[in-house]
Each structure stands twice: as C-alpha cells, then as structure tokens.
Amino acid sequence: MTTAAKKTPVVLIAAGPTREKLDPVRFISNYSTGTFGYELAYEAIRRGAHVILVSGPTNLKAPQGVKLIGVETALEMRRAVLAELRKADYIIMSAAVCDWRLEKVAPRKIKRSSGKTTLRLIENPDILSEVCAHKAHRVVVGFALETENLEKNALKKLFRKNADLIVANALRKQSPIFGDNNVNVVIIDRFGNRLRVRNRSKRDLSKIILDKVLSFNI
Ligand code: CTP
C-alpha cells in the first residue's frame, strides 16, 4: 500500500510597519516592531512549512530557511504580497500597513519656511481586501488593532475584508501592543467562533494562531 505524500504547506506572512516617504530624508510610519509576524514565521518554520516573509523595516532577524522579501512602502508590500500569493496556501497579514502615503514625495529635502507646512495624504490600497478578493481556496488571516469595541469592530473588519480569521488586539493605554510582550487577543473565524486568549507572549500566541490557521477548513 502506498501513502500519498503530504504537501508541505506554504505560509505567506506580511510583517512589520511600512514607511511612507516625505522626501529623501524623512518618512511617516507607526510603532510596529514586526515581532508578531516574525514569531509566526519562526513557528511556521518549526512546523516544517515553507515560509515567505514580506517584511517592512524591522530590527529583527528572520528565521533561517524563509524566503525574505524586504519592502519599505505599502505599495511595495502590496506588490510583493500579490506576486507571491499564488504560491501560498495560507496568508497572514500581520503587517501594520500605513493607511496613507504622501500624495507627492518631494524630490529634495523639504526646507523650513513660514512655520507651518501642510502634508497632503492619499489612502493606500487595502492589501488584505485585495488578497481576499483573489484568495480562491486559500486561508487568509487578518489582524485588527482596535482602541475600542474590540470584538465588534474586529468582526466587522473580518466580514468587510472577507478574511477567514481575524486576530483582534486591544491597544491598551498602559502598555501599547506595539513591541509589547504579553498581550490579550481574540481570534474570530468567519463562522463566528471566538477564542479569547489573555496575557500570553507573542510566541505562545503564534502557536495558538497557527494551530487554528493550519486546521482551518474552507
Ligand atoms: N491592512 C492592509 N492594508 C492596509 C491597511 C491594513 O492589508 N492598507 C491589513 C492589516 O495588515 C491587518 C488588517 O488589514 O491585517 C486590519 O488592519 P487595521 O489597521 O486594524 O485596519 P484598517 O483596515 O486600517 O482599518 P482602521 O484603521 O480604520 O481601523
């Protein structure tokens, strides 16, 4: 009797912040450290998956064996994620994508002038929504960072973006989630099942999230 060889799962993870350039020496960004995405990448590698890590700028070391694609802006992240999408079985959008970019990046350093400056921002594309629009049989996981109505807002986001699972983080006043070690999350799937996990490290949470993701039936 022959046993069919099990296919190695391919996990595509987008991690870290994006940076949106103002001029050759400045950018706008956010406080994301990329820790969650990198922990997920380490855990997926430990489980024998092929991992494609599309990462914004971080100080973290990527695990050996991942295909690391470094990006800076949201548009670069979008391009890389959409280019790798077909190869993936599971897509995890843990990146803190900047929602806006400068309408025009100044070719030279912006000089101080009259005491006031206005920056014109335009919205970046929603990468997670685009991924979900082309996901076919793939399992797609989004993250939601909320300051209020955590579960209600996360559930809305899950359906609005058409993801399969969403990991909702509450941004706490005392200890911000970005770079924070122990966090509370709620993992909600598109059937409405909720798993609340309190005060766990991002390493532990990565194990719990991957258990959920890799066993997800679509
Ligand atoms: N996301 C994305 N592209 C964007 C913004 C967010 O792919 N331009 C993804 C994030 O990686 C995350 C999910 O969407 O998986 C939710 O991100 P979040 O910042 O919480 O939500 P937004 O869609 O930006 O909504 P809002 O900021 O209004 O809460």
Coordinates of C-alpha atoms and ligand atoms in Angstrom, one line a residue:
M1 CA 0.0 0.0 0.0
T2 CA 1.3 3.5 -0.8
T3 CA 0.7 6.5 1.3
A4 CA 0.2 9.8 -0.5
A5 CA 2.9 12.3 0.4
K6 CA 1.5 15.2 2.3
K7 CA 2.2 18.5 0.6
T8 CA 4.4 21.0 2.6
P9 CA 2.2 24.0 3.4
V10 CA 3.3 27.4 2.1
V11 CA 2.7 30.2 4.5
L12 CA 2.9 33.8 3.3
I13 CA 3.4 36.3 6.2
A14 CA 3.4 40.1 5.9
A15 CA 5.0 41.7 8.9
G16 CA 6.3 45.0 10.3
P17 CA 5.4 48.6 9.6
T18 CA 5.5 50.3 6.3
R19 CA 7.2 53.6 5.8
E20 CA 5.8 56.3 3.6
K21 CA 8.4 58.8 2.3
L22 CA 8.1 62.5 2.6
D23 CA 11.3 63.5 1.0
P24 CA 14.8 61.8 0.6
V25 CA 15.5 62.0 4.4
R26 CA 12.1 61.7 6.1
F27 CA 9.1 59.3 6.3
I28 CA 5.9 58.7 8.2
S29 CA 5.3 55.3 9.8
N30 CA 3.9 53.6 13.0
Y31 CA 5.3 51.9 16.1
S32 CA 5.1 48.3 14.8
T33 CA 8.2 46.3 15.6
G34 CA 7.2 43.3 13.5
T35 CA 7.5 40.9 16.5
F36 CA 4.2 39.1 15.9
G37 CA 4.8 38.4 12.2
Y38 CA 8.4 37.2 12.9
E39 CA 7.2 34.9 15.8
L40 CA 4.6 33.4 13.4
A41 CA 7.4 32.9 10.8
Y42 CA 9.6 31.1 13.4
E43 CA 6.7 28.9 14.4
A44 CA 5.7 28.1 10.9
I45 CA 9.3 27.1 10.1
R46 CA 9.4 24.9 13.2
R47 CA 6.3 23.1 11.9
G48 CA 8.1 22.4 8.6
A49 CA 6.2 24.9 6.4
H50 CA 7.7 26.8 3.6
V51 CA 7.6 30.5 4.7
I52 CA 7.6 33.6 2.6
L53 CA 8.1 36.6 4.8
V54 CA 7.3 40.0 3.3
S55 CA 8.7 42.4 5.8
G56 CA 8.7 46.2 6.3
P57 CA 11.7 47.7 8.1
T58 CA 12.4 46.0 11.4
N59 CA 15.4 45.2 13.6
L60 CA 14.5 41.5 13.8
K61 CA 16.4 38.5 12.4
A62 CA 14.4 36.4 10.1
P63 CA 14.4 32.6 10.7
Q64 CA 16.8 30.6 8.6
G65 CA 15.1 29.0 5.6
V66 CA 12.4 31.7 5.0
K67 CA 12.2 33.5 1.7
L68 CA 12.6 37.0 3.0
I69 CA 11.4 39.9 0.8
G70 CA 12.2 43.3 2.3
V71 CA 10.0 46.2 1.5
E72 CA 9.6 49.7 2.6
T73 CA 6.3 51.3 1.5
A74 CA 2.7 50.0 1.4
L75 CA 2.8 49.9 -2.4
E76 CA 5.9 47.8 -2.3
M77 CA 4.3 45.5 0.2
R78 CA 1.2 45.2 -1.9
R79 CA 3.3 44.3 -5.0
A80 CA 5.3 41.7 -3.2
V81 CA 2.3 40.0 -1.4
L82 CA 0.3 39.9 -4.6
A83 CA 3.2 38.5 -6.6
E84 CA 3.7 35.6 -4.0
L85 CA 0.0 35.0 -3.4
R86 CA -0.4 32.1 -5.9
K87 CA 2.4 30.1 -4.2
A88 CA 0.7 30.3 -0.8
D89 CA -1.8 28.1 1.0
Y90 CA -2.1 30.4 4.0
I91 CA -1.7 34.2 4.1
I92 CA -1.2 36.0 7.3
M93 CA -1.4 39.8 7.1
S94 CA 0.1 40.8 10.4
A95 CA 1.8 43.9 9.0
A96 CA 0.9 47.4 10.2
V97 CA 0.4 48.9 6.8
C98 CA 0.3 52.7 6.8
D99 CA -3.2 53.7 5.7
W100 CA -1.9 56.8 3.9
R101 CA 1.0 57.9 1.8
L102 CA 2.2 61.3 0.6
E103 CA 0.4 62.4 -2.5
K104 CA 3.7 63.6 -3.8
V105 CA 7.1 62.6 -2.5
A106 CA 9.4 65.7 -2.6
P107 CA 12.4 65.0 -4.7
R108 CA 14.6 67.3 -2.4
K109 CA 14.7 67.8 1.3
I110 CA 11.7 69.9 2.3
K111 CA 13.0 73.2 3.8
R112 CA 11.6 75.0 6.8
S113 CA 9.8 78.1 5.8
S114 CA 6.9 80.0 7.3
G115 CA 6.4 78.0 10.4
K116 CA 3.5 75.8 9.0
T117 CA 3.5 73.1 6.5
T118 CA 0.6 71.0 5.1
L119 CA 1.1 67.4 4.0
R120 CA -1.4 66.0 1.5
L121 CA -2.0 62.4 2.1
I122 CA -3.8 59.8 0.0
E123 CA -5.1 56.5 1.0
N124 CA -3.1 53.4 0.4
P125 CA -4.7 50.3 -1.1
D126 CA -6.1 47.8 1.4
I127 CA -3.8 44.8 0.8
L128 CA -5.8 42.3 2.9
S129 CA -9.0 43.1 1.0
E130 CA -7.2 42.6 -2.3
V131 CA -5.7 39.3 -1.2
C132 CA -9.2 38.1 -0.1
A133 CA -10.7 39.1 -3.4
H134 CA -8.2 36.7 -5.1
K135 CA -7.9 34.1 -2.4
A136 CA -9.9 31.1 -4.0
H137 CA -9.2 28.1 -1.7
R138 CA -6.5 29.9 0.4
V139 CA -7.0 30.7 4.1
V140 CA -6.4 34.3 4.8
V141 CA -5.8 35.8 8.3
G142 CA -6.1 39.4 9.1
F143 CA -5.1 41.3 12.3
A144 CA -7.2 44.1 13.8
L145 CA -5.8 46.7 16.2
E146 CA -8.6 48.5 18.0
T147 CA -8.8 51.1 20.7
E148 CA -12.5 50.5 21.5
N149 CA -15.3 47.9 20.8
L150 CA -12.6 45.3 20.1
E151 CA -14.7 42.3 19.1
K152 CA -17.5 44.2 17.4
N153 CA -15.0 46.2 15.2
A154 CA -12.9 43.1 14.5
L155 CA -15.9 41.2 13.4
K156 CA -16.9 44.0 11.1
K157 CA -13.4 44.1 9.7
L158 CA -13.4 40.3 9.1
F159 CA -16.5 40.5 7.0
R160 CA -15.7 43.8 5.3
K161 CA -12.4 42.4 4.1
N162 CA -13.7 38.8 3.5
A163 CA -11.0 37.2 5.6
D164 CA -11.3 33.7 7.2
L165 CA -9.9 34.6 10.6
I166 CA -9.1 37.8 12.4
V167 CA -6.7 38.2 15.3
A168 CA -8.0 41.2 17.3
N169 CA -5.7 43.1 19.6
A170 CA -6.8 45.7 22.1
L171 CA -4.5 48.6 22.2
R172 CA -4.0 49.2 26.0
K173 CA -3.3 52.6 27.4
Q174 CA -0.8 51.4 29.9
S175 CA 1.3 49.1 27.7
P176 CA 0.9 49.6 24.0
I177 CA 0.6 46.5 21.9
F178 CA 3.4 47.5 19.6
G179 CA 6.5 45.8 20.9
D180 CA 4.6 44.7 24.0
N181 CA 5.4 41.2 25.1
N182 CA 2.3 39.8 26.8
V183 CA -0.9 40.6 25.1
N184 CA -4.6 39.7 25.1
V185 CA -6.2 38.7 21.8
V186 CA -9.5 37.4 20.4
I187 CA -9.3 35.1 17.4
I188 CA -12.5 35.2 15.5
D189 CA -13.3 33.0 12.5
R190 CA -15.8 33.6 9.7
F191 CA -18.3 31.2 11.3
G192 CA -18.4 33.4 14.4
N193 CA -16.3 31.1 16.7
R194 CA -14.3 33.1 19.2
L195 CA -11.2 32.2 21.1
R196 CA -10.2 34.6 23.8
V197 CA -6.6 34.4 25.0
R198 CA -5.3 36.6 27.8
N199 CA -1.9 37.7 28.9
R200 CA 0.2 35.4 26.6
S201 CA 3.5 36.1 24.9
K202 CA 3.5 36.6 21.1
R203 CA 5.5 33.3 20.9
D204 CA 2.7 31.4 22.7
L205 CA 0.1 33.2 20.7
S206 CA 1.8 32.3 17.4
K207 CA 1.5 28.6 18.3
I208 CA -2.2 29.0 19.1
I209 CA -2.8 31.1 15.9
L210 CA -1.0 28.6 13.7
D211 CA -3.0 25.7 15.3
K212 CA -6.2 27.5 14.3
V213 CA -4.9 28.5 10.8
L214 CA -3.4 25.2 9.7
S215 CA -6.5 23.3 10.8
F216 CA -9.0 25.7 9.2
N217 CA -11.5 24.1 6.8
I218 CA -12.8 26.2 4.0
Ligands
CTP1 N1 -4.3 46.2 6.1 C1 -3.9 46.1 4.8 N2 -3.7 47.2 4.0 C2 -4.0 48.4 4.6 C3 -4.3 48.5 5.9 C4 -4.5 47.4 6.7 O1 -3.7 44.9 4.3 N3 -3.8 49.5 3.8 C5 -4.5 44.9 6.9 C6 -3.6 44.8 8.1 O2 -2.4 44.1 7.8 C7 -4.5 43.9 9.0 C8 -5.9 44.4 8.7 O3 -5.8 45.0 7.4 O4 -4.4 42.6 8.8 C9 -6.5 45.4 9.6 O5 -5.7 46.5 9.8 P1 -6.2 47.7 10.7 O6 -5.1 48.8 10.6 O7 -6.6 47.2 12.0 O8 -7.5 48.2 9.9 P2 -7.8 49.2 8.8 O9 -8.3 48.5 7.6 O10 -6.6 50.1 8.5 O11 -9.0 50.0 9.5 P3 -9.0 51.2 10.6 O12 -7.5 51.7 10.6 O13 -10.0 52.1 10.0 O14 -9.4 50.5 11.9

